[in-house]
């Protein structure tokens, strides 16, 4: 008799099973089936893979994370995770499941836009969801993308009609509550022709001793549309956060993403932008201020598939304590993407002896009439500047804070909503002050 | 020497020159003036063969050859020199290496042997004096880190080295102070002979105080609309272009 | 000028075919095809090597057998059939040469055609030439003058015979046998190469150079070079090569090791122009080289300068391990690819000692349908207090069917370190070309001029006469007709 040995992956996948998706339309079940099929041929990424060189997920593969619904969620607990003074449509998800009690949806069929949860949209707005859901995440080779595609419970659905403007930002709050939780929130944002949308997605913890957040944001930016996405990652230090963001742009469009990884045990972001129409602009900004022993790995990929487009990428990192930051950015310029202007910059400041920063800014260019550049620096705060401030009577800690604000402010200035900016400023200030 | 007949040219589908006529004989200096956007720089670019400009009509004869048929470097070989309004920087290529390459390429085109180093250096020193160009600039990269005045003097210096038959000066006076302007002008005056000719494109009259033209042409909306003597330039300086525009538009 | 005219010019300007393609007929003694323990014993036996070296080779072979060819580089090519390669070819040792007159006139003629000045003129120019032709040194000059200073400059085989202690001490000390697939292969089957030892306090008064060629069909080339610079010494070492035209791919997997002691400085310059294959990508050399220098002690300095125009496939990362405090590593590189060439090249700067400094300047030029990648690692170790790195990687594209890629890895584990990396990619300037044209300079010549300007701050680091050769190479590599 043959003995069957289960791998860590097999055991992990078994733990994710048992959710009932049979109520879904066939077209959506197909996405899950395809993902499950892909998972068969995949395994947890190891450091042998070029793109996982600096990030080790052994612990994740050996922990018995499971999807689970949260119980006894009270208003008070949710409130703490709202952004003060932000006038927004709020959608709340706990452990990946929709919490309608705390959310305000907009579902008028003839309205300019729809803000609801994805499960509802899969039923009521199937025509709007079907062309987009899972379209950008078909890649066979990404373990965690397929994992989310297979097991995602719910997420936000934002749809803005042609020429319409979302009158307020949408704030999607993803919370984790409980131990050994595996949470798979997945948002779909669709901006039709010349539409405009602002979305803030935050990830936070109510209470957990160990959790895995495996998240996806899919963004569709049609011709002339403008989408701004702020992503705030602020889970507790027991949480592994593995996320992927996908955006595809048509011509004359603008897409901006501000990524702010602040707290967790480990954060991995894979940002994939395909500029698939001429005269478009993609902006990628990252503000990364780390303390404790957090490990943050940001990977970005900008695919210039059409001519006359521009991408601006600026990631700034401050690493304290024994934290680690990894930046791995790639700009890919297709042969037909002439007149591409692509800029990529990664600046790092190390504040302590055990802090680490790795950077891999890459250019892969197949068109000749382009202007592409990248720059990367690693160092400390300018001693001259520090001295100058101190000579004016400013204490060292305060002086450092002033320089930190100036350094990271260049990135944060891209956050348009004042309350969001304040919220992020506070997160960064808390991180910076906690151990200094 | 140069006969432009009904020249029409466009860039990115936009017509700039709309039937321009101009005849230049050896020994003459022609000034082409006109308001912004009239097509002055387009004329210079088309004569030198800049490829972004498409010639859609008319002809340009230069010394009995169809100039429009020639590649830019062939035009240079035939003796057409354009002093650029914005001279281009070429990092890492020394000025001296650049001009030596150019001189010998042009000589090669004209069926002359390459210049011996000694002869070349003597020639170089003489021409540098002409525009008071510091010898130090010879080893610097072409136009890189040059001041505005140095760039323009470098253009005249290159013109002196290449000994063209027709020099086209595209707004050479822009961005020059009075000293630099004098140096540039005296350089041109030194080079002037009965065998060569110059077309001086300018927006202002002040250069013409130093380079005295035989003819002044007013370019407006892609055509030469008025031709006169050097006094016309003074009149333009005093009264601007509006009166001419009114005159033309009144006629039509 | 219309676009298609421009295309034509670029086509012409980028279609220069290899000028040094010819074969010389010299009797060669060949090893049996294929690679087994027997092959290694054969090579070692042929060279009358001591037992320890045979064991060293066999150990490397064992390691190699368990290794896989690396796949991570941005290159694609049919994998060499390692069992089809002849691992040893030597011109028949008729006798020991006393002077150049005794060398096979065919060989001398070949070198003359290549412009390798292995003659009196060269001697007067003050360059000692250690010629490696199909793996075995056939002539060495200036040995006496160098030996007066205590400098040892000889073939690797001779060093094994005459200076076994030095070889034993240092071989594999910088590039261990199992460092990578190709270094393991080289360690198992290396044929010959150069050995250079500069004693304490000696500044080598002349530039030492080797000219490598690959000449025997089906002969993999496995040179091994070892340079040791003792305390306070200095040497400038030149390596240059051209190879004859061949139809099938030839494998080249060399290893170069450099050790610099306290206050020593080694400058290693390479001009590489091996046969790149024809316009369709047929033939051409596979160049998989491991070059590494160890700044073993304080204030030592190792500087790599390379101009790479040849080979069908290049995989090469001359590196510096900056172990000694205050040691300095430099890498200056020009890599030109044309037609179907592929290059994945760069450097590694490993900062271990305090206040170590490294500089990287890389200029990549891609034309035709070629792919040109820079790949570099800057690593600052935990103890590398106050270390500095500056990197600049610029790429120039000529024509719209080529690719230019930049893959830098930057790893920093020390807060007092300062790293700056910048990279740009752009097209050859149309306005620059027009400016040259307007001054009477033809487009292909203008490209040569602009490219040489683009590479200037690398070329400036080459020894004078090498720089002239390199400049010419750049033009040949990119121009259709050199007048």
mmCIF file of N, CA, C and O in Angstrom, chain A residues 136-199:
data_model
loop_
_atom_site.group_PDB
_atom_site.id
_atom_site.type_symbol
_atom_site.label_atom_id
_atom_site.label_comp_id
_atom_site.label_asym_id
_atom_site.label_seq_id
_atom_site.Cartn_x
_atom_site.Cartn_y
_atom_site.Cartn_z
ATOM 1 N N UNK A 136 -7.515 40.216 -13.793
ATOM 2 C CA UNK A 136 -6.098 40.592 -13.664
ATOM 3 C C UNK A 136 -5.305 39.618 -12.810
ATOM 4 O O UNK A 136 -4.092 39.733 -12.695
ATOM 5 N N UNK A 137 -6.016 38.684 -12.182
ATOM 6 C CA UNK A 137 -5.320 37.815 -11.227
ATOM 7 C C UNK A 137 -5.177 36.394 -11.750
ATOM 8 O O UNK A 137 -5.015 35.457 -10.981
ATOM 9 N N UNK A 138 -5.225 36.273 -13.077
ATOM 10 C CA UNK A 138 -5.194 34.918 -13.627
ATOM 11 C C UNK A 138 -3.815 34.270 -13.591
ATOM 12 O O UNK A 138 -3.681 33.095 -13.859
ATOM 13 N N UNK A 139 -2.785 35.077 -13.288
ATOM 14 C CA UNK A 139 -1.414 34.541 -13.325
ATOM 15 C C UNK A 139 -1.346 33.209 -12.601
ATOM 16 O O UNK A 139 -1.783 33.090 -11.462
ATOM 17 N N UNK A 140 -0.797 32.245 -13.281
ATOM 18 C CA UNK A 140 -0.777 30.890 -12.722
ATOM 19 C C UNK A 140 0.262 30.727 -11.630
ATOM 20 O O UNK A 140 0.191 29.817 -10.838
ATOM 21 N N UNK A 141 1.246 31.617 -11.614
ATOM 22 C CA UNK A 141 2.430 31.307 -10.819
ATOM 23 C C UNK A 141 2.476 31.973 -9.452
ATOM 24 O O UNK A 141 3.446 31.855 -8.740
ATOM 25 N N UNK A 142 1.428 32.677 -9.064
ATOM 26 C CA UNK A 142 1.475 33.373 -7.781
ATOM 27 C C UNK A 142 0.668 32.597 -6.739
ATOM 28 O O UNK A 142 -0.559 32.572 -6.782
ATOM 29 N N UNK A 143 1.336 32.019 -5.795
ATOM 30 C CA UNK A 143 0.682 31.185 -4.802
ATOM 31 C C UNK A 143 -0.399 31.954 -4.040
ATOM 32 O O UNK A 143 -1.552 31.528 -3.954
ATOM 33 N N UNK A 144 -0.022 33.112 -3.508
ATOM 34 C CA UNK A 144 -0.966 33.813 -2.636
ATOM 35 C C UNK A 144 -2.104 34.486 -3.401
ATOM 36 O O UNK A 144 -3.183 34.681 -2.851
ATOM 37 N N UNK A 145 -1.862 34.826 -4.652
ATOM 38 C CA UNK A 145 -2.940 35.376 -5.472
ATOM 39 C C UNK A 145 -3.985 34.293 -5.706
ATOM 40 O O UNK A 145 -5.192 34.502 -5.547
ATOM 41 N N UNK A 146 -3.517 33.133 -6.035
ATOM 42 C CA UNK A 146 -4.444 32.022 -6.253
ATOM 43 C C UNK A 146 -5.152 31.609 -4.965
ATOM 44 O O UNK A 146 -6.316 31.227 -4.978
ATOM 45 N N UNK A 147 -4.423 31.724 -3.866
ATOM 46 C CA UNK A 147 -5.013 31.373 -2.578
ATOM 47 C C UNK A 147 -6.214 32.271 -2.288
ATOM 48 O O UNK A 147 -7.287 31.807 -1.906
ATOM 49 N N UNK A 148 -6.028 33.562 -2.514
ATOM 50 C CA UNK A 148 -7.134 34.491 -2.302
ATOM 51 C C UNK A 148 -8.258 34.221 -3.302
ATOM 52 O O UNK A 148 -9.432 34.204 -2.934
ATOM 53 N N UNK A 149 -7.882 34.003 -4.559
ATOM 54 C CA UNK A 149 -8.905 33.759 -5.586
ATOM 55 C C UNK A 149 -9.753 32.537 -5.229
ATOM 56 O O UNK A 149 -10.949 32.486 -5.505
ATOM 57 N N UNK A 150 -9.134 31.552 -4.612
ATOM 58 C CA UNK A 150 -9.858 30.321 -4.278
ATOM 59 C C UNK A 150 -10.727 30.485 -3.036
ATOM 60 O O UNK A 150 -11.834 29.960 -2.981
ATOM 61 N N UNK A 151 -10.237 31.219 -2.039
ATOM 62 C CA UNK A 151 -10.911 31.189 -0.733
ATOM 63 C C UNK A 151 -11.496 32.516 -0.260
ATOM 64 O O UNK A 151 -12.028 32.597 0.843
ATOM 65 N N UNK A 152 -11.370 33.544 -1.065
ATOM 66 C CA UNK A 152 -11.856 34.857 -0.640
ATOM 67 C C UNK A 152 -13.344 34.800 -0.291
ATOM 68 O O UNK A 152 -14.161 34.287 -1.046
ATOM 69 N N UNK A 153 -13.681 35.340 0.898
ATOM 70 C CA UNK A 153 -15.074 35.289 1.349
ATOM 71 C C UNK A 153 -15.882 36.459 0.806
ATOM 72 O O UNK A 153 -17.031 36.296 0.412
ATOM 73 N N UNK A 154 -15.260 37.648 0.837
ATOM 74 C CA UNK A 154 -16.025 38.830 0.439
ATOM 75 C C UNK A 154 -15.048 39.990 0.297
ATOM 76 O O UNK A 154 -13.837 39.831 0.468
ATOM 77 N N UNK A 155 -15.590 41.157 0.014
ATOM 78 C CA UNK A 155 -14.760 42.344 -0.115
ATOM 79 C C UNK A 155 -15.601 43.502 -0.582
ATOM 80 O O UNK A 155 -16.830 43.384 -0.692
ATOM 81 N N UNK A 156 -14.960 44.608 -0.859
ATOM 82 C CA UNK A 156 -15.705 45.775 -1.303
ATOM 83 C C UNK A 156 -15.869 45.787 -2.810
ATOM 84 O O UNK A 156 -14.999 45.314 -3.544
ATOM 85 N N UNK A 157 -17.016 46.319 -3.248
ATOM 86 C CA UNK A 157 -17.216 46.515 -4.686
ATOM 87 C C UNK A 157 -17.570 47.975 -4.915
ATOM 88 O O UNK A 157 -18.548 48.488 -4.365
ATOM 89 N N UNK A 158 -16.751 48.633 -5.695
ATOM 90 C CA UNK A 158 -16.991 50.047 -5.980
ATOM 91 C C UNK A 158 -17.050 50.206 -7.489
ATOM 92 O O UNK A 158 -16.121 49.812 -8.209
ATOM 93 N N UNK A 159 -18.149 50.781 -7.942
ATOM 94 C CA UNK A 159 -18.337 50.936 -9.381
ATOM 95 C C UNK A 159 -18.754 52.377 -9.656
ATOM 96 O O UNK A 159 -19.702 52.886 -9.054
ATOM 97 N N UNK A 160 -18.007 53.058 -10.511
ATOM 98 C CA UNK A 160 -18.367 54.431 -10.849
ATOM 99 C C UNK A 160 -18.678 54.496 -12.338
ATOM 100 O O UNK A 160 -17.864 54.113 -13.179
ATOM 101 N N UNK A 161 -19.872 54.960 -12.613
ATOM 102 C CA UNK A 161 -20.368 55.039 -13.997
ATOM 103 C C UNK A 161 -19.548 55.997 -14.845
ATOM 104 O O UNK A 161 -18.910 56.902 -14.322
ATOM 105 N N UNK A 162 -19.681 55.834 -16.145
ATOM 106 C CA UNK A 162 -19.010 56.720 -17.077
ATOM 107 C C UNK A 162 -19.322 58.181 -16.766
ATOM 108 O O UNK A 162 -20.472 58.533 -16.517
ATOM 109 N N UNK A 163 -18.297 58.995 -16.749
ATOM 110 C CA UNK A 163 -18.378 60.451 -16.510
ATOM 111 C C UNK A 163 -18.869 60.823 -15.116
ATOM 112 O O UNK A 163 -19.090 61.998 -14.828
ATOM 113 N N UNK A 164 -19.039 59.826 -14.251
ATOM 114 C CA UNK A 164 -19.512 60.148 -12.912
ATOM 115 C C UNK A 164 -18.344 60.322 -11.955
ATOM 116 O O UNK A 164 -17.242 59.845 -12.205
ATOM 117 N N UNK A 165 -18.621 61.012 -10.863
ATOM 118 C CA UNK A 165 -17.605 61.215 -9.843
ATOM 119 C C UNK A 165 -18.158 60.709 -8.516
ATOM 120 O O UNK A 165 -19.275 61.051 -8.132
ATOM 121 N N UNK A 166 -17.377 59.885 -7.866
ATOM 122 C CA UNK A 166 -17.754 59.413 -6.538
ATOM 123 C C UNK A 166 -17.689 60.630 -5.615
ATOM 124 O O UNK A 166 -16.635 61.220 -5.448
ATOM 125 N N UNK A 167 -18.827 61.011 -5.025
ATOM 126 C CA UNK A 167 -18.851 62.310 -4.340
ATOM 127 C C UNK A 167 -18.055 62.335 -3.041
ATOM 128 O O UNK A 167 -17.662 63.385 -2.571
ATOM 129 N N UNK A 168 -17.840 61.165 -2.453
ATOM 130 C CA UNK A 168 -17.015 61.089 -1.249
ATOM 131 C C UNK A 168 -16.080 59.898 -1.413
ATOM 132 O O UNK A 168 -16.359 58.968 -2.158
ATOM 133 N N UNK A 169 -14.997 59.895 -0.690
ATOM 134 C CA UNK A 169 -14.153 58.705 -0.740
ATOM 135 C C UNK A 169 -14.868 57.501 -0.125
ATOM 136 O O UNK A 169 -15.778 57.675 0.684
ATOM 137 N N UNK A 170 -14.441 56.318 -0.524
ATOM 138 C CA UNK A 170 -14.919 55.098 0.126
ATOM 139 C C UNK A 170 -13.810 54.625 1.048
ATOM 140 O O UNK A 170 -12.640 54.591 0.657
ATOM 141 N N UNK A 171 -14.170 54.302 2.254
ATOM 142 C CA UNK A 171 -13.177 53.745 3.176
ATOM 143 C C UNK A 171 -13.536 52.286 3.472
ATOM 144 O O UNK A 171 -14.584 51.997 4.039
ATOM 145 N N UNK A 172 -12.689 51.406 3.029
ATOM 146 C CA UNK A 172 -12.913 49.980 3.288
ATOM 147 C C UNK A 172 -12.030 49.580 4.463
ATOM 148 O O UNK A 172 -10.805 49.667 4.397
ATOM 149 N N UNK A 173 -12.675 49.165 5.550
ATOM 150 C CA UNK A 173 -11.930 48.789 6.754
ATOM 151 C C UNK A 173 -11.911 47.266 6.865
ATOM 152 O O UNK A 173 -12.962 46.624 6.898
ATOM 153 N N UNK A 174 -10.721 46.704 6.864
ATOM 154 C CA UNK A 174 -10.583 45.258 6.992
ATOM 155 C C UNK A 174 -9.999 44.934 8.349
ATOM 156 O O UNK A 174 -8.879 45.343 8.656
ATOM 157 N N UNK A 175 -10.775 44.225 9.160
ATOM 158 C CA UNK A 175 -10.326 43.940 10.517
ATOM 159 C C UNK A 175 -10.116 42.452 10.727
ATOM 160 O O UNK A 175 -10.739 41.628 10.062
ATOM 161 N N UNK A 176 -9.222 42.152 11.636
ATOM 162 C CA UNK A 176 -9.001 40.765 12.004
ATOM 163 C C UNK A 176 -9.303 40.624 13.501
ATOM 164 O O UNK A 176 -8.896 41.455 14.306
ATOM 165 N N UNK A 177 -10.048 39.563 13.834
ATOM 166 C CA UNK A 177 -10.375 39.324 15.235
ATOM 167 C C UNK A 177 -10.320 37.822 15.503
ATOM 168 O O UNK A 177 -10.980 37.036 14.833
ATOM 169 N N UNK A 178 -9.540 37.404 16.451
ATOM 170 C CA UNK A 178 -9.453 35.994 16.808
ATOM 171 C C UNK A 178 -8.082 35.426 16.515
ATOM 172 O O UNK A 178 -7.260 36.061 15.843
ATOM 173 N N UNK A 179 -7.833 34.221 17.029
ATOM 174 C CA UNK A 179 -6.525 33.593 16.849
ATOM 175 C C UNK A 179 -6.533 32.649 15.654
ATOM 176 O O UNK A 179 -7.546 32.062 15.310
ATOM 177 N N UNK A 180 -5.376 32.514 15.051
ATOM 178 C CA UNK A 180 -5.177 31.624 13.899
ATOM 179 C C UNK A 180 -6.158 31.914 12.753
ATOM 180 O O UNK A 180 -6.582 31.011 12.038
ATOM 181 N N UNK A 181 -6.486 33.183 12.610
ATOM 182 C CA UNK A 181 -7.435 33.574 11.559
ATOM 183 C C UNK A 181 -6.724 33.658 10.208
ATOM 184 O O UNK A 181 -5.634 34.217 10.105
ATOM 185 N N UNK A 182 -7.364 33.088 9.190
ATOM 186 C CA UNK A 182 -6.936 33.340 7.812
ATOM 187 C C UNK A 182 -8.012 34.200 7.167
ATOM 188 O O UNK A 182 -9.164 33.780 7.069
ATOM 189 N N UNK A 183 -7.641 35.389 6.759
ATOM 190 C CA UNK A 183 -8.615 36.329 6.225
ATOM 191 C C UNK A 183 -8.271 36.639 4.769
ATOM 192 O O UNK A 183 -7.107 36.865 4.445
ATOM 193 N N UNK A 184 -9.293 36.625 3.904
ATOM 194 C CA UNK A 184 -9.025 36.790 2.469
ATOM 195 C C UNK A 184 -9.856 37.913 1.839
ATOM 196 O O UNK A 184 -10.614 37.664 0.904
ATOM 197 N N UNK A 185 -9.778 39.110 2.342
ATOM 198 C CA UNK A 185 -10.582 40.174 1.737
ATOM 199 C C UNK A 185 -10.111 40.495 0.316
ATOM 200 O O UNK A 185 -8.923 40.439 0.029
ATOM 201 N N UNK A 186 -11.078 40.838 -0.519
ATOM 202 C CA UNK A 186 -10.748 41.107 -1.917
ATOM 203 C C UNK A 186 -11.666 42.206 -2.437
ATOM 204 O O UNK A 186 -12.887 42.056 -2.450
ATOM 205 N N UNK A 187 -11.060 43.312 -2.827
ATOM 206 C CA UNK A 187 -11.848 44.444 -3.314
ATOM 207 C C UNK A 187 -11.761 44.576 -4.818
ATOM 208 O O UNK A 187 -10.714 44.325 -5.413
ATOM 209 N N UNK A 188 -12.874 44.998 -5.401
ATOM 210 C CA UNK A 188 -12.892 45.270 -6.836
ATOM 211 C C UNK A 188 -13.361 46.710 -7.048
ATOM 212 O O UNK A 188 -14.434 47.101 -6.581
ATOM 213 N N UNK A 189 -12.525 47.486 -7.709
ATOM 214 C CA UNK A 189 -12.841 48.896 -7.949
ATOM 215 C C UNK A 189 -12.870 49.118 -9.458
ATOM 216 O O UNK A 189 -11.878 48.850 -10.138
ATOM 217 N N UNK A 190 -14.012 49.583 -9.953
ATOM 218 C CA UNK A 190 -14.133 49.792 -11.402
ATOM 219 C C UNK A 190 -14.505 51.250 -11.668
ATOM 220 O O UNK A 190 -15.539 51.724 -11.203
ATOM 221 N N UNK A 191 -13.654 51.961 -12.387
ATOM 222 C CA UNK A 191 -13.974 53.330 -12.794
ATOM 223 C C UNK A 191 -14.168 53.321 -14.299
ATOM 224 O O UNK A 191 -13.226 53.078 -15.047
ATOM 225 N N UNK A 192 -15.399 53.565 -14.711
ATOM 226 C CA UNK A 192 -15.674 53.556 -16.145
ATOM 227 C C UNK A 192 -15.120 54.826 -16.797
ATOM 228 O O UNK A 192 -14.571 55.696 -16.122
ATOM 229 N N UNK A 193 -15.368 54.937 -18.101
ATOM 230 C CA UNK A 193 -14.820 56.043 -18.894
ATOM 231 C C UNK A 193 -14.995 57.399 -18.195
ATOM 232 O O UNK A 193 -16.095 57.763 -17.795
ATOM 233 N N UNK A 194 -13.876 58.102 -18.046
ATOM 234 C CA UNK A 194 -13.861 59.457 -17.464
ATOM 235 C C UNK A 194 -14.463 59.547 -16.062
ATOM 236 O O UNK A 194 -14.828 60.635 -15.616
ATOM 237 N N UNK A 195 -14.537 58.428 -15.382
ATOM 238 C CA UNK A 195 -15.047 58.462 -14.009
ATOM 239 C C UNK A 195 -13.925 58.791 -13.044
ATOM 240 O O UNK A 195 -12.751 58.731 -13.393
ATOM 241 N N UNK A 196 -14.328 59.139 -11.810
ATOM 242 C CA UNK A 196 -13.328 59.489 -10.817
ATOM 243 C C UNK A 196 -13.668 58.868 -9.469
ATOM 244 O O UNK A 196 -14.818 58.931 -9.034
ATOM 245 N N UNK A 197 -12.669 58.255 -8.845
ATOM 246 C CA UNK A 197 -12.934 57.608 -7.563
ATOM 247 C C UNK A 197 -11.734 57.716 -6.638
ATOM 248 O O UNK A 197 -10.585 57.651 -7.076
ATOM 249 N N UNK A 198 -12.075 57.905 -5.350
ATOM 250 C CA UNK A 198 -11.026 57.883 -4.322
ATOM 251 C C UNK A 198 -11.384 56.788 -3.330
ATOM 252 O O UNK A 198 -12.494 56.763 -2.810
ATOM 253 N N UNK A 199 -10.441 55.906 -3.063
ATOM 254 C CA UNK A 199 -10.706 54.796 -2.163
ATOM 255 C C UNK A 199 -9.579 54.698 -1.134
ATOM 256 O O UNK A 199 -8.402 54.816 -1.486
#
